[in-house]
Structure formats: C-alpha cells, structure tokens
Amino acid sequence: MEAKVILKQDLAAWIDALVKQYEVIAPVTEDGVVVFRPVSGLSEMAIEGMVGPAKSLREHFTPPTETLFDYKLEDLSAEVIPPENEERHRVIFGARACDAAALLYVDAVYSNVEPIDTAYFMRREKTYLVGLFCDKPAWSCFCTEVGDFLTNPVAMDVYLTDLGNRYYAEPLTPKGEELIGLGNFRPADENDKAANEEIRRKALERLPKRAEHETACLSYDWDHPVWIELAKKCLSCGACAFLCPTCHCFDIQEHPKLKKGSRYRCWDTCQFEKFTLMASGHNPRETRKERTRQRVFHKFKYSQERYCMLGCVGCGRCIAACPVNIDIRKVLEELEKTAVAK
Amino acid sequence: MRQKAKELLESGEVKVVIGYGQGSAPFKSTPIFIEKPEDAHKLIWNPTCVNNLTVYLRDACRQGKAAIVVKPCDARSIIELIRENQIERDDVVILAMSCPGVLNLDALAEIDLADVKSVEWHQNGIAIKTNAGETIIPSEKAFASKCLSCELAESPIADEKFGEPIERHPIRSKYADIEELEKMLPEERRAYWARQFARCIRCYACRSVCPGCYCKECFTDKPCQLWVLRSTDVESNWFFHFSRAMHTAGRCIACGECERVCPMGIPLMRLNQKMRKEVREMFGEEAGTNPEAPPTLGTFDLKKDPDPCSE
C-alpha cells in the first residue's frame, strides 16, 4: 500500500472528518497527565510532541470496571439483563506501537480457550488504530529488546510519523486506506521517504538492540536470589500491572442491592495479596517473593509456552511507575546471567 | 554514614541497614537492605534519595534491630510509628542525614533523561551532568514541592546525624495548594476532585507506599464486607481517597510519597495537607513532632473535651 503525506495544516480537517463517522479517542493532557479519551477535534488533542501516555490502550478494550449483567429478583424468579452494546465504531488516534502490539497478545489470551471473550473482541472489531511513531523514546523504553514492531507495526490500520511540518502516513490495512481517504493526503515522494527513514534511524539509535529475553526464564529458577531481593523492596501495589498493556487479569464482583444488583468485572493483579487467596484460607502465593516471580515468569515464560510470544512489549511503564525502582530489565539481566551459567 | 552502617553490622548491633542504593538509572535510587558489613559501600546519598524508607521499618523491626537512613522529613514517620506503638524506639538506629532537598523528576521535562550521567547537589539547586555538559537546575524547580516549604533544619529524632544542619528559608507556603482550593466554591471544588478521582486506577500505590498505612488488612481489601466497591467509578474512588485521608488524619507527616508515586498524577497531598491544617487548628498538634505525645485522634481527654452525653 502506498505511503502518503498530510500537511499539519490539513490535520484538523482530517480529524473533523473522522469525528463525523467515528468516535475518535486520542491523547489529551489533563492536569499534566496524558490520557486517551474521546475528543471532538484536533484542538483538544495533545498529539504534537506527545510524551508517553500514562496508561496503555487497555482500558478501551477491557474497561477497569465492566458490567457483565444486571439482575432483578421478583419472588422466586430472577431476570438477567445483559449490558447494552454501547460502542460504535471507533478510531484510536495516536496509539503507540508497543500498545498496539500488546493487543495481539491480549487477543491470544482471550481467544485461547472457549468461550472467547466476546465483549473484548466486539471492541477489537469495532476499533481502528491510527498509530503514531514514537520519535522520542523515554529512558524506560525497551520495545526494541522484545520485538521489531516499532518499525514493523502490528495491529494498526495506519502508521503516522511526524516529519515536522507534515505527517508521513503508511496505510497498513484496507481500512487504513479508507481512513486516509478522508483527509487531504498526497502520495509520499522520495524526500518524505528519506525524512521518515531518518527519524526512524534516530529513534532506533537511542533504543537497545534486540535481546534474547526468550531465554531469560528458561532455567525456571524458582529460588533465584533475585526474587528474594525483589520481595524485600516490592510494596505489593498494582501500579506496574495496571499500567501494563499486556496485563489482563480481572476479578468478578457483585454489587447486590435489595431486589436487584449487578455483576461486574474489574482489573485485578497477581501483585495483590488477595489475588490468589482461596476460600479455604490457603494462599499459594503468600509472600512477595512468589508474587513478584509470578509477574516476571508470566510475561517471559508462561506466555511463550502458551501463546508462543513474549508477554511484554517493552513500553517501560512498570519501570517508570514503580515507587521503589524495580526495573524489569535488570531482573531479566540477573536471570539471564544464571541462564547462561547453567 | 557508610562507615557507621558497617560498624553497626560488624558489631551485630543491627541485623539490617535500610538505605538507598543506586537505582537502574543515574537519576533513580532504590531501597536496599544491607545485611553484610562488606556491602555497606552500596549505600548512597544524593538528591535521588526520594523514598520514605520508613515504610519498611515495621517489618524489619520484627526481624530484629534495624538501622535506617532517613531524611529529616521521613524521620517524622518514625516518631509516628513509635507513638502508635508500631515499633519500639530501642529497635531502631536512626541514621539521620542533612538534606538540602530531593529531586523532582517531573520537573526535568526538558532534559533528555536517557542522556543523564549524574545528579548531584549544587549550592543553587541540583547539578545534572549529561553527555552535552552540566546543567544547574535552580532549587525552586529541581526540588520536590515539599522541599520548597521544608522547615526542618535537621532530623527531629536521630541516633547519629550526618552533615551540618541546613538553614531553611522556605520559598513556598506548606498550604499554598490548598489555599487555592479553599477559595473555590463548593461546587467548583467538587468538580475539581471528581476530575482527579476519575483518573484513579485503584492500583493502591498511594496506600502501599505510605508508612502510616500499616493496617494488616485495608478496608478496601475486605473480601466479604463491601465498605467500598472495587469498581473504579468516581464515587468509589472518591470514597477510597477520602477514607484514606481521614484514616491518616493526625498521623500523616506530609512526606508526599502518595502523591509522588501516583501514576495518574492525582494531587493527593492537597487532601492530606488540608487534614494537617485542620488538625493543627483544632488540636494545636502536628504529626511527627513528639514521640511522647499520645496519638492526636487516638485519645480522648474528658477534662479537656467533656462529653455532653455522659453528663
């Protein structure tokens, strides 16, 4: 598919055209934090020189709280009311390559066994992604260690690169071509292509090389000293997991009122002590040692075994957000040292 | 400080020294737990030592006597833990540092963090070395906002002090942020907090990092009692944050950790400072100043405050 270019002065009109047909979700700065939320035009968006969005796209596919059904009780009969299918077709504008790549992983998780997660896949099908190349990776970014999706994007329909006064746009799907068709684009010339390459080269220069993290956890070292070190400092909060684009665990909760109520699911994480607490009182992951180990093994071992892919896209949010500077890159380094030694 | 830590471990006086170690980037420190005298050299002290390490103190003291490296502000948490009977004074050796102020990482937006080589104190603020050279970030920008209103020349409680007391000239009122909020109309204030709490993802980092949040089971975690729904709607989030503010009222020492770690940038210290101001006005007390004083909201003096119901 042919790459195109749109001048920044024409961007507002393109967004307006998208807003007419779709719900457009884009980065917005609120109290200094970049969040993705529905917008009605370019003026609300924080796309120019965008810094890392605080959260991944996860909340737009599996909301932090999602009603599964409401119910009403009348004498001995119960009526179950399914939730309304609220979503119209949406465009997520300005998605990061890492966050898009994470969707492929979550797809695998939620379709691995029957029944598949219909609420999630309904949103996936109704959502188109206009990605934005990350030209200023943060200190915590390591996407290039775990894949090449920064330059070979996945799960996107269009991939934009900021070339200064214009955006370079690569349509990646027929839907992407359709979206581009709504704006005043012209075919990319040799200059545009060269500028695009240059920006990519500069970003890649800053980022680490592909690493062999596939092997990090192969030793399956249940009692590696690194777990003991992590357990000492980890505070068992869920900042890492709730910012993670591939974390997908949820809890099911009930909100009962007298004769009605609702059942909903909400985000949960293996870092919380109660996550694996059994009704009997037994907790198989009783201490922080087991819980921190679970998070790393899940991403770098179990995910490979189950879905043949890593469960990490290197967005680095867990690194930047950890209150006590637990850095998953350093954990992997430690594990790899012993993996090699063995 | 390293020498003292080494001696304490060599003599067997303490089992562990809780301090700051080099983090995964030059502008990051990380909590470390030194158990062998030969590891004492791993302790660092520089503007990146932002954490309030006293959050680890209760668990550590249960294993034996512990030494801890503290900033003057964090030392106030130890006073609170002692007066709330969470630790014994004799179970902790307090290694108190003189602190010119700690780094506010968020203020370094224009510096390419990936390029930073070192972060050091400088007489005018913080010196950041990068490949391109040295940049001096002036104090009012480089330091965390709590440091700009800090009045503590030295630690209010200590066994060993390191460095000279620091002359304090606060350039910001402790209550600057809440004065702005207090001026709002109630409905404006309500809208303000609704917007903030709408962002909350209930990761509980604020709670986990708080030395005052030491309940064995938090009210949010009770599986069978729905004090607060786990759903992340504004009302539930609101209830969680206000309950936490009320639970820590009279005990919060304003270390600012909850606000620092919030990944969603919720200005939680505005709640806590408001409660501190109320407690000061109502009881004339400030948390973290006197280990002998009974807990402010944990006592009831019938002489001072007669109960009309019992009369």
XYZ file of C-alpha atoms in Angstrom:
653
model
C 0.000 0.000 0.000
C 1.216 3.409 -0.960
C 2.593 5.770 1.703
C 1.053 9.225 1.792
C 1.690 12.575 3.392
C -0.581 15.115 5.032
C 0.448 18.662 5.917
C -0.113 19.577 9.553
C -2.357 22.426 8.453
C -4.697 19.815 6.987
C -4.729 17.613 10.075
C -7.662 19.362 11.794
C -9.889 18.806 8.754
C -8.936 15.123 8.650
C -9.746 14.703 12.348
C -13.067 16.507 11.789
C -13.894 14.055 9.017
C -13.005 11.122 11.283
C -15.100 12.543 14.132
C -18.127 12.709 11.820
C -18.017 8.973 11.194
C -16.396 7.531 14.280
C -15.883 8.030 17.946
C -12.307 9.336 17.989
C -10.204 8.529 21.028
C -6.967 10.476 21.244
C -4.319 11.634 23.703
C -5.417 14.567 25.851
C -3.410 16.318 28.551
C -5.307 16.520 31.820
C -3.560 18.056 34.842
C -0.232 17.254 33.221
C -1.092 13.599 32.544
C -1.564 12.244 29.028
C -4.685 10.104 28.806
C -6.601 8.680 25.839
C -10.212 9.773 25.739
C -12.925 10.711 23.232
C -12.294 14.045 21.516
C -14.317 16.214 19.185
C -11.457 17.810 17.313
C -7.729 18.404 16.977
C -7.710 21.359 19.359
C -8.377 19.040 22.312
C -5.617 16.637 21.372
C -2.083 16.554 22.730
C -0.580 14.932 19.680
C 2.189 17.435 18.925
C 5.402 16.346 20.665
C 3.374 13.807 22.609
C 5.123 12.354 25.596
C 4.335 8.878 26.830
C 0.673 8.315 27.606
C 0.253 7.405 31.271
C -1.917 4.411 30.529
C -1.899 1.898 27.731
C -4.913 1.305 25.492
C -6.100 -1.455 27.791
C -8.986 0.491 29.316
C -10.532 0.975 25.879
C -10.730 -2.772 25.318
C -11.185 -4.116 28.822
C -12.542 -1.255 30.918
C -11.324 -1.127 34.535
C -14.892 -1.842 35.561
C -17.271 -3.591 33.200
C -20.823 -4.675 33.991
C -21.390 -8.261 32.883
C -25.109 -8.183 33.594
C -27.696 -6.600 35.851
C -30.367 -8.676 37.561
C -33.726 -8.220 39.201
C -35.376 -10.528 41.701
C -39.135 -10.927 41.869
C -40.347 -13.549 44.364
C -38.564 -16.698 43.265
C -37.745 -15.643 39.735
C -34.727 -13.755 38.587
C -34.393 -11.687 35.479
C -30.967 -11.260 33.947
C -30.446 -8.111 31.922
C -27.466 -8.190 29.576
C -25.475 -4.972 29.157
C -26.174 -2.799 26.156
C -23.689 -2.940 23.310
C -22.647 0.631 23.697
C -19.718 1.016 21.362
C -19.995 2.478 17.908
C -17.062 2.154 15.550
C -14.080 3.961 16.958
C -10.747 5.285 15.846
C -7.942 5.388 18.378
C -5.667 8.122 17.160
C -2.011 8.399 18.184
C -1.607 4.847 19.501
C 1.924 3.751 20.356
C 3.418 0.785 18.519
C 4.008 -1.008 21.821
C 0.410 -0.589 22.942
C -0.860 -1.829 19.581
C 1.455 -4.853 19.710
C 0.104 -5.654 23.167
C -3.349 -6.123 21.625
C -2.114 -9.138 19.651
C -1.012 -10.696 22.909
C -4.313 -9.992 24.653
C -6.125 -11.373 21.583
C -4.264 -14.635 22.120
C -5.131 -14.730 25.821
C -8.803 -14.030 25.390
C -9.255 -16.457 22.489
C -7.067 -19.271 23.767
C -9.880 -21.294 25.278
C -13.617 -21.404 24.644
C -15.643 -19.394 25.236
C -13.731 -16.457 23.825
C -14.159 -13.076 25.483
C -16.949 -11.645 23.345
C -17.032 -8.199 24.965
C -13.333 -7.746 24.277
C -13.482 -8.971 20.680
C -16.529 -6.846 19.947
C -14.484 -3.792 20.871
C -11.478 -5.033 18.922
C -13.568 -5.467 15.775
C -15.144 -2.057 16.084
C -11.887 -0.212 16.674
C -9.413 1.096 14.114
C -5.953 2.173 15.136
C -4.090 5.168 13.770
C -0.641 4.728 15.286
C 1.997 7.361 15.819
C 5.687 6.584 15.573
C 7.488 7.175 18.852
C 10.287 9.568 17.896
C 11.352 10.345 21.468
C 11.510 7.074 23.373
C 11.646 7.523 27.152
C 14.522 6.389 29.363
C 12.454 3.395 30.403
C 11.547 2.248 26.881
C 12.883 -1.091 25.643
C 10.430 -2.129 22.942
C 13.290 -2.967 20.573
C 14.579 -5.556 23.047
C 11.395 -7.595 22.769
C 10.337 -7.129 19.145
C 10.606 -5.116 15.951
C 7.067 -3.724 15.946
C 8.319 -0.140 16.356
C 9.373 -0.180 12.699
C 7.158 -3.072 11.577
C 3.931 -2.144 13.337
C 1.238 -4.703 14.104
C -2.473 -4.404 14.892
C -2.647 -0.925 13.331
C -4.533 0.395 10.326
C -2.434 3.491 9.707
C 1.027 4.391 10.998
C 1.924 8.071 11.200
C 5.356 9.608 11.594
C 5.818 13.265 12.481
C 8.069 14.844 9.844
C 7.975 18.352 11.305
C 5.504 20.239 9.126
C 3.744 17.098 7.895
C 2.872 13.539 8.820
C 4.052 10.547 6.855
C 1.237 8.015 6.744
C 1.512 4.337 5.938
C -1.797 2.565 5.426
C -1.423 -0.987 6.703
C -4.903 -2.344 6.021
C -7.694 -1.582 3.527
C -9.492 0.105 6.433
C -6.425 2.281 6.909
C -6.578 3.341 3.256
C -10.208 4.216 3.776
C -9.359 6.363 6.803
C -6.605 8.144 4.899
C -9.113 8.722 2.100
C -10.998 11.066 4.434
C -8.098 13.537 4.595
C -6.183 15.720 2.211
C -3.235 13.372 1.633
C -0.815 13.332 -1.266
C 1.470 10.442 -2.283
C 4.808 10.427 -0.443
C 7.807 11.432 -2.563
C 11.467 10.495 -2.205
C 12.106 13.400 0.213
C 9.307 12.275 2.506
C 10.562 8.708 2.464
C 14.096 9.800 3.293
C 12.885 12.042 6.131
C 10.818 9.179 7.520
C 13.801 6.832 7.406
C 15.977 9.406 9.144
C 13.537 9.842 12.029
C 13.292 6.107 12.489
C 17.040 5.709 12.414
C 17.464 8.366 15.115
C 14.879 6.768 17.386
C 16.387 3.311 16.917
C 19.817 4.687 17.774
C 18.551 5.590 21.235
C 16.941 2.255 21.859
C 18.612 -1.009 22.898
C 19.180 -3.849 20.449
C 17.026 -6.960 20.241
C 17.725 -9.111 23.285
C 17.275 -12.812 23.869
C 14.690 -12.428 26.600
C 13.030 -15.588 25.330
C 15.679 -17.483 27.223
C 15.639 -15.441 30.429
C 13.291 -17.621 32.375
C 14.121 -20.963 30.791
C 16.136 -22.008 33.793
C 12.867 -21.720 35.686
C 14.831 -20.788 38.761
C 12.191 -20.888 41.433
C 14.585 -19.833 44.176
C 16.806 -17.396 42.308
C 18.248 -14.768 44.689
C 16.694 -12.008 42.564
C 13.222 -12.949 43.828
C 14.351 -12.503 47.412
C 15.785 -9.082 46.568
C 12.582 -8.017 44.820
C 10.426 -9.268 47.664
C 12.295 -7.085 50.129
C 11.548 -3.858 48.315
C 8.304 -4.537 46.423
C 5.360 -2.868 48.147
C 2.682 -5.054 46.512
C 0.927 -2.173 44.838
C -0.556 -2.673 41.412
C 0.988 0.271 39.577
C 3.108 -1.992 37.339
C 0.231 -4.247 36.411
C -2.440 -1.606 35.980
C -0.265 0.415 33.613
C 0.874 -2.669 31.720
C -0.612 -3.049 28.237
C -0.477 -6.851 28.328
C -1.698 -7.464 31.885
C -5.257 -8.654 31.531
C -6.343 -10.315 34.785
C -9.669 -9.405 36.277
C -11.797 -10.209 39.280
C -15.546 -10.746 39.229
C -17.502 -8.841 41.835
C -21.098 -8.479 42.809
C -22.913 -5.292 43.665
C -26.076 -6.512 45.337
C -28.887 -4.217 46.337
C -32.157 -5.433 47.820
C -34.057 -6.808 44.838
C -31.602 -6.017 42.108
C -27.933 -5.876 41.529
C -25.161 -6.214 39.034
C -22.216 -8.412 38.419
C -19.144 -6.709 37.097
C -15.539 -7.458 36.427
C -12.697 -5.188 37.403
C -8.964 -5.185 36.950
C -7.031 -7.315 39.366
C -3.370 -8.214 39.634
C -1.140 -11.002 40.852
C 0.736 -8.362 42.829
C -2.145 -8.009 45.272
C -2.011 -10.344 48.226
C -5.653 -11.378 47.898
C -5.342 -12.308 44.228
C -4.708 -15.985 44.900
C -6.339 -16.262 48.309
C -8.504 -19.389 48.364
C -11.819 -19.701 50.172
C -10.107 -22.207 52.484
C -7.726 -19.503 53.655
C -4.746 -21.012 51.837
C -2.757 -18.667 49.644
C -0.418 -20.371 47.162
C 1.400 -17.069 46.544
C 1.613 -15.989 50.091
C 4.642 -13.715 50.060
C 6.006 -11.058 47.775
C 8.643 -13.477 46.583
C 6.035 -15.664 44.886
C 4.081 -12.682 43.625
C 6.947 -10.776 42.021
C 8.222 -14.009 40.491
C 4.796 -14.690 39.030
C 4.731 -11.381 37.192
C 8.085 -11.934 35.511
C 7.558 -15.637 34.778
C 4.109 -14.978 33.381
C 5.477 -12.468 30.888
C 8.685 -14.218 29.940
C 7.987 -17.900 30.433
C 4.348 -18.946 30.643
C 3.373 -16.657 27.771
C 5.893 -18.309 25.493
C 4.706 -21.739 26.499
C 1.043 -20.917 25.988
C 0.947 -18.428 23.138
C 4.426 -18.658 21.606
C 5.082 -14.988 22.276
C 6.549 -12.802 24.966
C 4.070 -11.195 27.327
C 5.931 -7.892 27.331
C 6.098 -5.164 24.690
C 8.784 -3.095 26.397
C 6.675 0.012 26.960
C 8.578 0.577 30.202
C 5.613 1.914 32.138
C 6.197 -0.517 35.000
C 9.781 0.744 35.226
C 8.887 4.416 35.243
C 5.979 3.981 37.646
C 7.468 1.613 40.220
C 7.635 3.512 43.529
C 10.781 1.611 44.520
C 12.551 1.417 41.154
C 12.066 -2.253 40.394
C 13.311 -2.417 36.814
C 12.219 -5.479 34.893
C 15.202 -5.071 32.534
C 17.573 -5.548 35.463
C 15.586 -8.530 36.700
C 15.917 -10.141 33.273
C 19.637 -9.382 33.238
C 20.044 -11.209 36.533
C 18.019 -14.181 35.332
C 19.916 -14.331 32.051
C 23.246 -14.439 33.848
C 22.283 -17.674 35.558
C 20.517 -18.990 32.467
C 23.837 -18.683 30.632
C 25.837 -20.111 33.524
C 23.726 -23.256 33.581
C 27.186 7.032 57.099
C 28.592 4.008 55.272
C 31.231 3.641 57.987
C 28.601 3.759 60.715
C 26.426 1.265 58.854
C 29.403 -1.040 58.538
C 30.177 -0.781 62.245
C 26.582 -1.453 63.249
C 26.551 -4.623 61.173
C 30.026 -5.737 62.256
C 29.205 -5.380 65.930
C 25.952 -7.212 65.384
C 24.003 -4.354 66.906
C 21.630 -4.368 63.959
C 20.559 -7.127 61.583
C 19.931 -4.852 58.650
C 20.605 -1.331 57.448
C 17.803 0.053 55.305
C 19.139 2.713 52.997
C 19.350 3.989 49.444
C 21.258 2.185 46.727
C 21.990 3.112 43.132
C 18.852 2.647 41.067
C 18.536 1.457 37.493
C 19.271 4.935 36.108
C 21.561 7.755 37.295
C 18.526 9.777 38.393
C 16.980 6.899 40.333
C 17.817 5.419 43.712
C 16.294 2.237 45.057
C 15.711 0.966 48.593
C 18.406 -1.500 49.681
C 18.688 -3.772 52.666
C 22.294 -4.235 53.753
C 22.909 -7.282 55.902
C 26.675 -7.796 55.472
C 29.246 -5.199 56.618
C 31.144 -5.573 53.329
C 28.078 -4.374 51.427
C 27.866 -1.055 53.292
C 29.643 0.702 50.404
C 26.495 0.198 48.321
C 24.718 2.895 50.335
C 24.362 6.197 48.511
C 23.213 9.668 49.494
C 22.288 12.204 46.819
C 19.260 14.138 45.519
C 17.741 10.977 44.033
C 17.087 9.547 47.524
C 13.414 10.437 47.399
C 11.725 7.418 49.005
C 10.491 7.466 52.566
C 12.118 4.212 53.653
C 10.282 4.034 56.971
C 7.531 2.143 55.139
C 9.798 -0.906 55.601
C 10.527 -0.323 59.258
C 7.714 -2.259 60.917
C 8.538 -5.487 59.092
C 12.271 -5.017 59.603
C 11.948 -4.436 63.352
C 10.002 -7.665 63.686
C 13.118 -9.500 62.485
C 15.423 -7.732 64.951
C 17.005 -4.347 65.476
C 17.302 -2.329 62.292
C 19.170 0.800 61.237
C 17.600 3.165 58.759
C 18.824 6.095 56.686
C 16.352 8.966 56.855
C 15.818 12.492 55.665
C 14.532 14.917 58.317
C 11.013 14.754 56.860
C 10.943 10.946 56.846
C 12.198 10.795 60.431
C 8.835 12.185 61.473
C 7.268 8.901 60.323
C 9.421 7.109 62.883
C 8.011 9.377 65.584
C 4.516 8.428 64.444
C 5.318 4.706 64.368
C 6.687 4.936 67.895
C 3.755 6.838 69.299
C 1.313 4.498 67.627
C 3.081 1.508 69.196
C 4.139 0.053 65.863
C 7.838 -0.051 66.699
C 9.888 0.353 69.858
C 12.353 3.222 69.999
C 15.054 0.760 71.050
C 14.508 -1.413 67.977
C 15.752 1.185 65.522
C 19.009 3.016 64.943
C 18.249 6.243 63.123
C 20.939 7.443 60.729
C 19.747 10.975 60.030
C 21.040 12.852 57.020
C 21.147 16.572 56.434
C 19.076 17.121 53.348
C 19.179 20.102 51.009
C 16.105 18.753 49.177
C 15.331 15.898 46.829
C 14.882 15.689 43.089
C 11.530 16.304 41.462
C 11.891 14.115 38.402
C 8.779 15.557 36.784
C 10.432 18.971 36.638
C 13.114 17.730 34.277
C 10.897 17.587 31.221
C 13.357 19.468 29.029
C 16.272 17.244 29.972
C 16.750 14.091 27.971
C 16.732 11.607 30.831
C 18.259 8.864 28.691
C 21.322 11.111 28.424
C 21.806 11.844 32.158
C 25.125 10.763 33.666
C 24.886 12.027 37.247
C 22.717 14.008 39.638
C 24.407 15.943 42.447
C 23.571 18.705 44.875
C 24.782 22.163 43.930
C 24.719 25.342 46.014
C 21.996 26.758 43.760
C 19.962 23.590 43.320
C 20.798 20.366 41.542
C 23.564 19.769 39.010
C 22.724 17.347 36.234
C 25.531 16.048 34.080
C 24.673 14.825 30.607
C 26.759 13.999 27.564
C 26.214 17.584 26.486
C 27.650 19.028 29.722
C 26.433 20.163 33.112
C 23.099 21.908 33.737
C 22.284 23.551 37.053
C 18.587 23.300 37.772
C 17.619 26.038 40.258
C 16.202 24.878 43.605
C 12.662 26.105 43.018
C 12.467 23.862 40.005
C 14.741 20.970 40.883
C 13.365 20.116 44.299
C 10.131 18.349 45.192
C 7.454 20.809 46.207
C 7.549 19.558 49.824
C 11.215 20.615 49.957
C 10.337 24.181 48.969
C 8.253 24.561 52.125
C 10.527 22.461 54.372
C 11.285 23.990 57.772
C 13.344 21.111 59.182
C 16.974 22.098 59.600
C 17.720 18.629 60.893
C 16.047 15.387 61.850
C 13.655 15.677 64.818
C 14.773 12.232 66.022
C 18.156 10.602 65.493
C 20.863 8.361 66.857
C 23.556 9.608 64.507
C 23.464 12.765 62.443
C 25.442 13.209 59.256
C 26.115 16.595 57.703
C 25.571 20.062 59.092
C 22.076 21.361 59.914
C 20.694 23.204 56.907
C 19.480 26.750 57.176
C 15.908 26.812 55.956
C 14.270 29.607 54.044
C 11.027 28.110 52.788
C 10.104 29.704 49.476
C 6.649 28.254 49.387
C 3.837 28.007 51.903
C 3.007 24.451 53.018
C -0.598 25.256 52.390
C -0.160 27.098 49.082
C -2.045 24.480 47.097
C -4.924 24.094 49.484
C -5.389 27.815 49.924
C -6.185 27.867 46.241
C -8.669 25.039 46.709
C -10.232 26.646 49.765
C -11.027 29.715 47.711
C -13.130 27.678 45.303
C -16.883 27.457 45.596
C -18.016 24.069 46.953
C -19.313 23.003 43.551
C -16.046 24.010 41.885
C -14.119 22.026 44.460
C -16.404 19.074 43.901
C -15.815 19.234 40.156
C -12.076 19.508 40.776
C -11.918 16.343 42.855
C -14.327 14.478 40.579
C -11.939 15.133 37.683
C -8.943 13.965 39.705
C -10.589 10.817 41.045
C -11.990 9.907 37.644
C -8.393 9.167 36.656
C -7.710 6.853 39.616
C -6.994 3.267 38.561
C -7.043 1.910 42.134
C -3.533 0.499 41.924
C -3.164 1.431 45.593
C 0.393 2.675 45.132
C -0.531 5.626 47.383
C -1.574 3.276 50.136
C 1.291 0.807 49.689
C 3.988 3.457 49.902
C 2.508 5.166 52.986
C 4.315 4.435 56.278
C 1.081 5.333 58.073
C -0.966 2.791 56.095
C 0.078 -0.258 58.057
C -3.286 -1.939 58.662
C -2.901 -5.679 58.290
C -5.983 -5.656 56.140
C -7.056 -2.452 54.441
C -10.776 -1.661 54.430
C -10.642 -1.779 50.628
C -9.456 -5.385 50.704
C -12.108 -6.933 52.914
C -13.493 -9.621 50.624
C -16.793 -10.081 52.418
C -17.591 -6.591 53.614
C -18.319 -4.090 50.914
C -17.006 -0.970 52.581
C -16.102 0.244 49.165
C -16.777 -1.266 45.767
C -13.800 -2.298 43.726
C -15.317 -0.639 40.709
C -13.374 2.385 39.511
C -16.274 4.781 39.251
C -15.790 8.300 40.580
C -17.883 7.648 43.707
C -15.946 4.548 44.779
C -12.610 6.180 44.035
C -13.721 9.234 45.936
C -14.757 7.146 48.908
C -11.427 5.325 48.895
C -9.327 8.506 48.830
C -11.391 10.388 51.366
C -11.434 7.416 53.733
C -7.683 7.136 53.453
C -7.291 10.847 54.134
C -9.475 10.525 57.222
C -7.620 7.415 58.416
C -4.287 9.165 58.159
C -5.515 12.472 59.598
C -3.451 13.441 62.617
C -0.832 10.888 61.561
C 0.210 11.966 58.080
C 3.633 13.601 58.276
C 3.439 15.011 54.730
C 6.323 13.069 53.217
C 4.440 13.352 49.943
C 5.093 9.770 48.884
C 1.453 9.075 47.942
C 1.448 11.956 45.504
C 4.902 11.152 44.131
C 4.011 7.569 43.244
C 0.549 8.201 41.809
C 0.868 7.141 38.174
C -2.190 9.207 37.318
C -0.897 12.457 38.770
C -3.624 12.883 41.397
C -2.583 15.666 43.819
C -3.231 13.623 46.951
C -1.163 15.882 49.195
C -3.857 18.510 48.871
C -6.159 16.213 50.818
C -3.503 15.408 53.382
C -2.340 18.976 53.867
C -5.921 20.039 54.369
C -6.288 17.452 57.128
C -2.974 18.523 58.676
C -4.146 22.105 58.695
C -7.448 21.134 60.322
C -5.689 19.053 62.978
C -3.306 21.890 63.722
C -6.133 24.371 64.061
C -8.363 22.089 66.125
C -5.821 20.352 68.359
C -2.724 22.518 68.035
C -0.739 19.455 67.019
C 1.396 18.405 64.117
C 2.122 14.748 63.392
C 5.707 13.588 63.634
C 6.992 16.044 66.179
C 6.717 14.412 69.600
C 7.152 10.656 70.195
C 5.949 11.017 73.806
C 2.615 12.625 72.908
C -0.397 10.306 72.635
C -1.822 9.952 69.114
C -3.850 13.049 68.278
C -7.045 11.319 67.209
C -6.422 8.197 69.283
C -7.044 9.838 72.646
C -9.984 11.385 74.351
C -9.480 13.701 77.307
C -12.751 14.120 79.198
C -11.370 17.073 81.138
C -10.365 18.989 78.049
C -13.254 17.929 75.905
C -16.213 16.871 78.065
C -18.685 14.502 76.528
C -22.155 16.001 76.806
C -23.744 12.552 76.562
C -22.157 11.346 79.799
C -23.278 14.299 81.834
